[in-house]
Amino acid sequence: MDDFEWDEQHVSGMEDPDIASWASKSSEDGDVEETVIDGMASLTVDEKEGGYLGVASGAALLRIIDPPPPTSRRKSTISRARTEKASIGSATIPPNFYAQPNPNRHILDSMIDAYFRLYHLSYPIVHEPTFRAQYSEVIARPNGDCWLILAYVIAAIGIYTTSTTLESNDLPLFAQAKSMLSINLLETGNLTLVQALTLVSNYQQKRNKPNSGYNYTGLAVRMAMGLGLHKEFQGWNISPLKMEIRRRVWWTLCVFDIGATITFSRPLSWPGDGIEVAFPMNVNDRELTAASQTYPPQTNEVTPYTAVRSQASFHMATNRIYARVISKPFPTAKELLHLDDTYMGEWLANIAPYFAPQVSVPPKYNFAHAVMMWRYRNLRIIIYRPFVIRKALYARNGRSDESMESHQAYERCLDEARNTIAGIRDYWAANEHTKLAAWYALYFLFQAALIPCICLRNSPISPQASEWRSQILATLSTISSLAPVNSSSPRCHQVILKLCGRFLQDDENTGERLDAGSDPEPVGGLSPINESPQTQMNNVYSMMWPNVPALEADVVMQDDAWMEFLRGEDPDLGGEFGV
């Protein structure tokens, strides 16, 4: 039995500048190449190289509707990809760059400005006035190499996130930061190192080293708890600003840790009990300074700390829902509807009115606000999409899955997929095209688009088919426009065309709206995909336990909870599905 080992040492993070050559993203026989390690955990359909990706990941759903190719073919693409990545990565970093760390020489003010202009407004793990004073050497730079690592990572993130091209000028800066990280640093513990490790983890995920980032997050969490960031001590002689910085670091780390956990569909490791630290206050930096002796009142407008406060409270409210979704037995529609209405409903009712879903925020906060809403919709897609899968499989067999609760779960998933696709399309049309925005847009868009994809493949003559086609075409158009700043876009575009291309031909304008360099499958009539329900359900095994043969899966599962859910009350489907 294979395991989930992975090696990301040679993943350079280089972008492919030839975004116009969409066909170059395919393998020689015309299929989309399967061996991909991506930070979104949406394209990695092979269990090797990518680490464990569970039931709630985007890759899981993709495995159901588009299983990976034979092992022999994967092995050749793995070795070829490693060779190419190693050769690309070794040629990109100036050999003399790291002779001596010198942030005054290597880091430009514009890089720092870029970091605080965009990334900081969502993830304020660093106090901007303090860091700028340290960077300018107005005050001392604390903790030696730890601060240097932090400075180089901030500069790298600033360049990467605000870039509007596929250039990779951030790589030498990050390599400098990484060169200063050593095992000896783990024998120390300070707030600066927690900040640095946390930012390194998120940068690595964005640069398609998800498991490396996951490990750095674990180090940061352990060190943070070792520093007591999860506690507030009564009578503690600490200034309001220092206490507030500790809160911001803790809850930004929370957002990254739980966000990555859901992305990869792994068990929650964030502590659920014993957390006694308040959420960050919603104040502007000018209202809370090093000279402040008391806490100021919170402001009723968006600040740099609104987004992390909202997202942290979202995760604290919904962790129990996610934990239930990835557990056995799979929850019923009635249970999920109750959890959704109770916990997500309460969070939505209590979100600050100036950051609510439908409000307009100051333009500089558009990205932070949009991502919060995309994340909310994405979790609802994740919890309800098994009911979409089951209904799609039933439709192939002419069966019905129409309990009131199941139908409501199905409709909620379709609604959130539609709203996500439209919301991302509108955001991208109206806002700056940065790498950071493109990364999140592609992640949430691709997961949402798989919902109409699986519906259209199985029910191409449904009354809703025209709407599904419209959503998929809108997705393809948006993904095409993401390509100048996201090198994963061409592959996502091709995956969707591979899944649904022939079903889009029913639209009379499809030929004009599809990318000229992409050839969908030939029209084969509007009949469902030529895979039996049994075949599609068998693929669920590789979604749940991707390295376990189907005939062994019942031993691993210990019971048939998941498959019983998908079979539901369909005796015919249950009869043909023998394990």
XYZ file of C-alpha atoms in Angstrom:
579
model
C 0.000 0.000 0.000
C 1.389 3.412 -0.972
C 1.626 6.203 1.560
C 1.233 9.967 1.333
C 4.899 10.945 1.209
C 5.771 14.145 -0.600
C 8.856 16.098 -1.654
C 8.537 19.817 -2.409
C 12.230 20.694 -2.308
C 12.408 21.246 -6.065
C 9.094 23.037 -6.483
C 10.505 26.382 -7.468
C 7.290 28.345 -7.584
C 8.247 29.677 -11.000
C 5.440 30.902 -13.172
C 4.987 29.844 -16.766
C 5.158 33.039 -18.824
C 3.701 31.392 -21.910
C 0.125 31.802 -20.803
C -1.138 32.026 -24.367
C -0.017 28.479 -25.147
C -2.909 26.752 -23.437
C -2.225 23.525 -25.262
C 1.225 23.307 -23.699
C -0.437 22.523 -20.392
C -1.680 19.203 -21.741
C 0.125 15.936 -21.978
C 1.118 14.487 -25.332
C -2.073 12.484 -25.829
C -4.292 15.494 -25.308
C -5.337 14.824 -21.736
C -4.655 17.270 -18.977
C -1.554 16.263 -17.086
C -2.423 14.782 -13.707
C 0.752 15.290 -11.689
C 0.267 18.647 -10.058
C 1.115 19.875 -6.577
C -0.928 22.994 -5.978
C -1.482 25.108 -2.912
C -5.234 25.125 -3.531
C -5.485 21.308 -3.143
C -7.886 21.380 -6.081
C -5.876 19.964 -8.985
C -3.893 17.236 -7.203
C -5.802 14.091 -8.158
C -2.844 11.766 -7.580
C -2.313 10.745 -3.958
C 1.459 10.630 -4.417
C 3.467 13.818 -4.172
C 0.602 15.897 -2.772
C 0.166 14.499 0.724
C -3.190 13.506 2.206
C -6.142 15.445 0.781
C -9.431 14.446 2.350
C -13.116 14.425 1.514
C -13.703 18.180 1.766
C -10.840 19.192 -0.534
C -11.386 20.331 -4.105
C -9.189 17.467 -5.315
C -11.590 15.026 -3.681
C -14.541 16.078 -5.806
C -12.357 16.123 -8.909
C -11.361 12.507 -8.222
C -15.020 11.504 -8.338
C -15.812 13.015 -11.700
C -12.384 12.622 -13.321
C -10.301 9.759 -11.874
C -6.494 9.829 -12.281
C -4.786 7.895 -15.101
C -2.879 4.619 -14.661
C 0.120 4.573 -12.352
C 2.630 3.917 -15.118
C 1.775 7.154 -16.854
C 1.887 9.131 -13.627
C 5.386 7.920 -12.799
C 6.804 9.305 -16.022
C 5.179 12.678 -15.517
C 6.411 12.828 -11.925
C 10.033 12.251 -12.882
C 9.817 14.670 -15.789
C 8.197 17.345 -13.641
C 10.881 16.983 -10.974
C 13.649 17.376 -13.535
C 12.037 20.436 -15.087
C 11.342 22.093 -11.745
C 14.854 21.475 -10.478
C 16.422 22.949 -13.584
C 14.128 25.962 -13.561
C 14.583 26.646 -9.865
C 18.371 26.429 -9.929
C 18.660 29.058 -12.628
C 16.551 31.795 -11.093
C 18.436 32.941 -8.000
C 21.494 35.183 -8.299
C 24.457 33.242 -6.833
C 25.884 36.180 -4.837
C 22.591 37.384 -3.410
C 22.999 35.632 -0.080
C 26.611 36.421 0.761
C 25.493 38.668 3.613
C 21.936 39.518 4.705
C 21.492 43.229 4.180
C 17.864 44.357 4.268
C 18.890 47.978 3.790
C 20.349 46.998 0.429
C 18.055 44.189 -0.716
C 14.660 45.418 0.483
C 13.114 48.481 -1.094
C 10.571 50.741 0.555
C 8.171 49.895 -2.272
C 8.200 46.218 -1.228
C 7.217 47.110 2.327
C 4.581 49.522 1.052
C 3.181 46.785 -1.196
C 2.870 44.358 1.709
C 0.937 46.779 3.890
C -1.188 48.052 1.006
C -2.907 44.732 0.288
C -1.897 41.637 2.249
C -1.822 43.355 5.637
C -5.460 44.445 5.339
C -6.519 40.796 5.464
C -3.791 39.342 7.663
C -2.462 41.991 10.089
C 0.009 39.772 11.901
C 2.588 42.579 12.017
C 1.989 45.989 13.605
C 2.743 48.366 10.740
C 4.035 51.415 12.702
C 6.305 49.229 14.833
C 7.731 47.306 11.894
C 8.343 50.443 9.850
C 10.176 52.027 12.785
C 12.334 48.910 13.114
C 12.950 48.771 9.375
C 14.056 52.436 9.407
C 16.147 51.708 12.529
C 14.315 54.388 14.475
C 13.922 51.721 17.149
C 15.961 48.561 17.671
C 15.335 45.498 15.534
C 14.523 42.698 17.994
C 15.596 39.063 18.086
C 18.521 39.096 15.678
C 18.086 36.812 12.663
C 14.409 36.301 13.480
C 13.690 39.901 12.547
C 15.780 39.612 9.371
C 13.808 36.533 8.331
C 10.577 38.419 8.983
C 11.733 41.419 6.948
C 12.721 39.347 3.923
C 9.473 37.364 4.013
C 7.430 40.562 4.231
C 9.296 41.949 1.221
C 8.764 38.726 -0.747
C 5.052 38.659 0.077
C 4.730 42.334 -0.802
C 6.174 41.732 -4.274
C 4.299 38.496 -4.889
C 0.835 39.526 -3.740
C 0.677 42.874 -5.547
C 2.305 41.720 -8.779
C 0.165 42.066 -11.898
C 2.367 39.813 -14.056
C 3.858 36.323 -13.850
C 7.293 37.628 -12.872
C 8.973 35.962 -9.892
C 11.060 38.719 -8.331
C 9.960 37.543 -4.899
C 11.873 34.260 -5.083
C 15.384 35.580 -4.268
C 14.024 37.469 -1.267
C 12.263 34.416 0.091
C 15.312 32.257 -0.555
C 17.316 34.700 1.561
C 14.800 34.362 4.384
C 14.837 30.587 4.088
C 18.642 30.475 4.121
C 18.605 32.030 7.590
C 16.123 29.531 9.012
C 17.900 26.819 10.963
C 16.987 24.082 13.391
C 18.753 26.072 16.086
C 16.060 28.740 15.895
C 13.578 26.200 17.238
C 15.501 26.275 20.497
C 14.308 29.860 20.935
C 10.842 31.307 21.200
C 9.775 34.870 20.503
C 6.927 36.740 18.903
C 9.022 37.796 15.910
C 9.766 34.179 15.022
C 6.087 33.230 15.340
C 5.238 36.031 12.910
C 7.983 34.934 10.515
C 7.042 31.235 10.578
C 3.383 32.086 10.037
C 4.128 34.255 7.008
C 6.549 31.658 5.635
C 3.793 29.048 5.880
C 1.289 31.110 3.939
C 3.840 32.145 1.322
C 4.819 28.499 0.773
C 1.200 27.523 0.206
C 0.716 30.341 -2.295
C 3.888 29.166 -4.043
C 2.498 25.630 -4.410
C 4.366 24.027 -1.527
C 1.279 23.238 0.554
C 2.748 20.542 2.789
C 5.810 22.648 3.545
C 3.518 25.496 4.505
C 1.425 23.142 6.625
C 4.528 22.126 8.575
C 5.624 25.724 9.153
C 2.138 26.492 10.466
C 2.475 23.675 12.966
C 5.757 25.100 14.226
C 4.201 28.545 14.559
C 1.183 27.221 16.483
C 3.333 25.300 18.957
C 5.621 28.261 19.521
C 2.639 30.602 19.917
C 1.149 28.405 22.629
C 4.565 28.169 24.248
C 4.531 31.968 24.436
C 1.042 31.908 25.939
C -0.561 33.815 23.067
C -3.765 31.870 23.688
C -4.118 33.354 27.178
C -4.823 36.710 28.773
C -3.695 36.873 32.377
C -5.585 38.914 34.933
C -3.502 41.681 36.435
C -0.786 41.234 33.838
C 1.417 44.317 33.567
C 1.383 44.647 29.783
C 0.588 47.684 27.666
C -2.650 47.706 25.655
C -0.718 47.811 22.361
C 1.461 44.826 23.243
C -1.595 42.849 24.325
C -3.386 43.765 21.142
C -0.417 42.699 18.995
C -0.455 39.311 20.729
C -4.154 38.968 19.920
C -3.590 39.832 16.269
C -0.766 37.324 15.924
C -2.791 34.554 17.563
C -5.942 35.058 15.517
C -4.129 35.582 12.216
C -2.364 32.300 12.885
C -5.781 30.783 13.605
C -7.102 31.962 10.245
C -4.150 30.456 8.379
C -4.182 27.182 10.303
C -7.895 26.463 9.975
C -8.050 27.796 6.428
C -5.305 25.383 5.343
C -6.919 22.535 7.279
C -10.172 22.980 5.369
C -8.349 23.423 2.060
C -6.558 20.093 2.510
C -9.505 18.471 4.329
C -7.385 17.337 7.245
C -8.472 16.964 10.885
C -8.634 20.130 12.931
C -5.575 20.657 15.096
C -6.461 24.141 16.317
C -7.247 23.938 20.054
C -10.947 24.097 20.783
C -10.675 24.491 24.532
C -8.510 26.614 26.774
C -8.475 29.637 24.454
C -8.852 32.717 26.618
C -7.730 35.514 24.349
C -10.108 38.101 22.942
C -10.540 38.761 19.242
C -8.580 41.758 17.927
C -10.210 45.103 18.560
C -11.644 46.981 15.603
C -9.537 50.128 15.927
C -7.277 52.149 13.668
C -3.568 52.309 14.429
C -3.724 55.981 15.333
C -6.218 55.155 18.096
C -3.973 52.616 19.834
C -0.285 53.476 20.082
C 2.722 52.634 22.226
C 1.783 55.569 24.455
C -1.773 54.329 25.101
C -2.461 53.453 28.731
C -6.030 52.243 28.168
C -7.950 50.581 25.365
C -9.813 52.958 23.046
C -13.452 52.378 22.087
C -13.937 50.288 18.955
C -14.825 52.099 15.756
C -17.877 51.451 13.583
C -16.026 51.351 10.280
C -13.728 48.969 8.439
C -10.160 48.925 9.777
C -7.093 46.775 9.006
C -8.300 44.428 11.757
C -11.912 43.943 10.655
C -11.204 41.083 8.266
C -9.134 38.938 10.624
C -11.629 39.543 13.424
C -14.504 38.470 11.144
C -12.727 35.432 9.756
C -11.484 34.218 13.133
C -14.985 34.461 14.583
C -16.294 32.612 11.508
C -13.938 29.694 12.088
C -14.687 29.551 15.792
C -18.398 29.426 14.966
C -18.128 26.800 12.227
C -15.335 24.438 13.300
C -17.855 21.973 14.705
C -19.638 21.898 11.335
C -16.434 21.109 9.461
C -15.446 18.474 12.029
C -18.837 16.812 11.586
C -18.588 16.802 7.779
C -15.280 14.914 7.768
C -16.437 12.378 10.383
C -18.411 9.136 10.311
C -21.246 8.509 9.951
C -21.896 11.207 7.396
C -24.441 13.697 8.785
C -27.969 13.749 7.481
C -29.347 16.683 5.549
C -31.518 17.559 8.525
C -28.495 17.684 10.837
C -26.461 19.814 8.431
C -29.314 22.238 7.889
C -29.609 22.637 11.646
C -25.855 23.176 12.079
C -25.827 25.679 9.228
C -28.799 27.656 10.498
C -27.559 27.604 14.084
C -23.853 28.354 13.806
C -23.310 29.958 10.418
C -26.618 31.724 10.750
C -25.607 33.145 14.117
C -22.233 34.273 12.766
C -23.895 35.956 9.797
C -26.425 37.689 12.039
C -23.658 39.058 14.260
C -21.181 40.173 11.615
C -20.442 43.883 11.816
C -22.956 45.775 9.643
C -20.142 47.649 7.886
C -18.651 44.283 6.788
C -21.856 42.388 5.988
C -22.136 40.496 2.674
C -24.096 43.043 0.659
C -22.539 46.286 1.877
C -20.012 48.393 -0.003
C -16.683 48.853 1.753
C -13.911 51.382 1.061
C -12.108 50.276 -2.135
C -8.869 49.335 -0.393
C -10.799 46.735 1.621
C -12.623 45.206 -1.369
C -10.315 42.190 -1.484
C -10.499 41.432 2.234
C -14.285 41.743 2.187
C -14.700 39.612 -0.937
C -12.535 36.763 0.367
C -14.515 36.616 3.598
C -17.742 36.171 1.654
C -16.182 33.643 -0.752
C -14.950 31.635 2.242
C -18.400 31.627 3.828
C -20.000 30.403 0.608
C -17.266 27.826 0.053
C -17.883 26.140 3.389
C -21.579 25.868 2.590
C -20.680 24.301 -0.765
C -18.428 21.793 1.002
C -21.018 20.709 3.553
C -23.864 20.315 1.049
C -22.152 19.009 -2.088
C -22.481 15.305 -1.141
C -26.208 15.776 -1.689
C -25.504 17.212 -5.132
C -23.304 14.210 -5.929
C -25.949 11.770 -4.744
C -28.725 13.456 -6.675
C -26.580 13.517 -9.815
C -25.914 9.785 -9.500
C -29.595 9.100 -8.904
C -30.550 11.136 -11.956
C -28.475 8.781 -14.096
C -30.552 5.890 -12.805
C -33.886 7.648 -13.092
C -34.261 7.657 -9.343
C -35.399 10.400 -6.997
C -33.688 11.792 -3.897
C -36.373 14.224 -2.930
C -36.781 14.254 0.818
C -37.512 17.817 1.833
C -34.221 18.181 3.709
C -32.114 16.599 0.950
C -33.694 18.866 -1.638
C -33.044 21.910 0.538
C -29.399 20.881 0.987
C -29.090 20.384 -2.772
C -30.574 23.801 -3.510
C -28.344 25.567 -0.980
C -25.250 24.081 -2.580
C -26.350 25.120 -6.067
C -27.248 28.604 -4.821
C -23.841 29.129 -3.224
C -22.030 27.814 -6.288
C -23.990 30.191 -8.510
C -23.428 33.136 -6.162
C -19.711 32.379 -5.919
C -19.256 32.198 -9.681
C -21.137 35.460 -10.196
C -19.434 37.197 -7.276
C -15.917 36.333 -8.423
C -16.735 37.305 -11.995
C -17.980 40.700 -10.828
C -15.056 41.236 -8.450
C -12.471 40.475 -11.124
C -14.175 42.801 -13.583
C -14.099 45.740 -11.167
C -10.876 45.441 -9.150
C -7.114 45.352 -9.531
C -5.736 42.141 -11.031
C -3.124 41.112 -8.469
C -1.609 37.696 -7.843
C -3.134 37.544 -4.382
C -6.635 38.231 -5.654
C -6.141 35.791 -8.528
C -4.998 33.020 -6.191
C -8.096 33.221 -4.011
C -10.417 33.840 -6.943
C -9.214 30.721 -8.752
C -9.376 28.585 -5.617
C -12.958 29.453 -4.741
C -14.125 29.675 -8.366
C -12.814 26.257 -9.351
C -14.468 24.549 -6.381
C -17.758 26.293 -7.078
C -17.639 25.441 -10.791
C -17.367 21.710 -10.112
C -20.961 21.796 -8.824
C -22.634 22.765 -12.127
C -20.088 20.533 -13.886
C -21.194 17.377 -12.123
C -24.856 18.345 -12.545
C -24.540 19.015 -16.273
C -22.554 15.837 -16.945
C -25.240 13.679 -15.385
C -28.387 15.639 -16.333
C -27.644 17.501 -19.591
C -31.328 17.737 -20.539
C -32.508 18.942 -17.132
C -34.596 22.140 -17.070
C -31.658 23.656 -15.154
C -29.077 22.613 -17.751
C -29.096 25.984 -19.498
C -28.305 27.740 -16.230
C -25.497 25.262 -15.485
C -24.021 25.883 -18.927
C -24.179 29.620 -18.333
C -22.353 29.246 -15.021
C -19.646 27.054 -16.556
C -19.148 29.444 -19.464
C -18.886 32.369 -17.043
C -16.317 30.364 -15.089
C -14.267 29.635 -18.209
C -14.315 33.301 -19.174
C -13.187 34.404 -15.715
C -10.473 31.753 -15.525
C -9.135 32.907 -18.896
C -8.883 36.456 -17.584
C -7.013 35.217 -14.493
C -4.256 33.665 -16.595
C -1.977 36.744 -16.888
C -1.386 36.609 -13.123
C -2.050 32.958 -12.246
C -0.161 30.155 -13.957
C -2.622 27.511 -12.695
C -5.494 29.076 -14.633
C -4.791 27.339 -17.963
C -4.863 23.950 -16.295
C -8.117 24.694 -14.464
C -9.588 25.912 -17.747
C -8.652 22.662 -19.458
C -9.928 20.488 -16.621
C -13.366 22.079 -16.868
C -13.391 21.743 -20.653
C -12.369 18.111 -20.352
C -15.225 17.478 -17.941
C -17.971 19.453 -19.664
C -16.800 20.610 -23.088
C -19.151 18.459 -25.130
C -22.122 19.445 -22.998
C -21.487 23.131 -23.641
C -21.998 22.746 -27.377
C -25.739 23.070 -26.963
C -25.274 26.803 -26.452
C -25.300 28.482 -29.870
C -22.649 30.966 -28.791
C -20.337 28.410 -27.219
C -17.974 28.292 -30.161
C -17.303 32.008 -29.856
C -17.070 32.077 -26.081
C -14.648 29.207 -25.539
C -10.952 29.973 -25.724
C -9.716 29.682 -29.281
C -6.830 27.452 -28.293
C -9.002 24.910 -26.463
C -10.848 22.115 -28.211
C -13.752 20.657 -26.265
C -14.748 17.060 -26.767
C -16.825 16.418 -29.884
C -20.559 16.591 -29.603
C -21.939 13.195 -28.709
C -25.559 14.132 -28.179
C -27.023 15.474 -24.999
C -26.881 12.188 -23.139
C -25.334 11.840 -19.688
C -21.656 11.057 -19.325
C -20.961 7.460 -20.328
C -20.132 6.247 -16.839
C -22.474 4.081 -14.832
C -23.534 5.185 -11.366
C -21.487 2.247 -10.072
C -18.360 3.562 -11.791
C -18.845 7.064 -10.462
C -19.586 5.784 -6.976
C -16.519 3.544 -7.044
C -14.507 6.701 -7.577
C -15.739 7.929 -4.220
C -13.421 5.385 -2.622
C -10.408 7.095 -4.125
C -11.797 10.389 -2.856
C -12.009 9.155 0.730
C -8.934 6.916 0.788
C -7.014 7.639 -2.410
C -4.326 4.995 -1.853
C -6.632 2.128 -0.870
C -7.986 -0.289 -3.519
C -11.767 -0.303 -3.683
C -11.976 -3.943 -2.603
C -10.030 -3.115 0.573
C -11.851 0.101 1.360
C -14.572 -1.541 3.431
C -11.888 -2.809 5.803
C -10.394 0.656 6.134
C -13.777 2.289 6.572
C -14.836 -0.279 9.211
C -18.392 0.344 8.061
C -20.203 1.456 4.926
C -21.284 4.818 6.333
C -20.168 6.968 3.422
C -21.301 4.581 0.703
C -24.599 3.983 2.458
C -25.135 7.723 2.329
C -24.540 7.835 -1.421
C -26.680 4.751 -2.040
C -29.432 6.163 0.128
C -32.665 4.254 -0.375
C -31.923 3.114 -3.935
C -32.103 -0.711 -3.862
C -31.085 -1.069 -7.514
C -27.962 0.983 -7.014
C -27.215 -0.864 -3.804
C -27.641 -4.212 -5.554
C -25.133 -3.448 -8.282
C -22.625 -2.007 -5.858
C -21.168 -5.038 -4.179
C -18.056 -4.712 -2.008
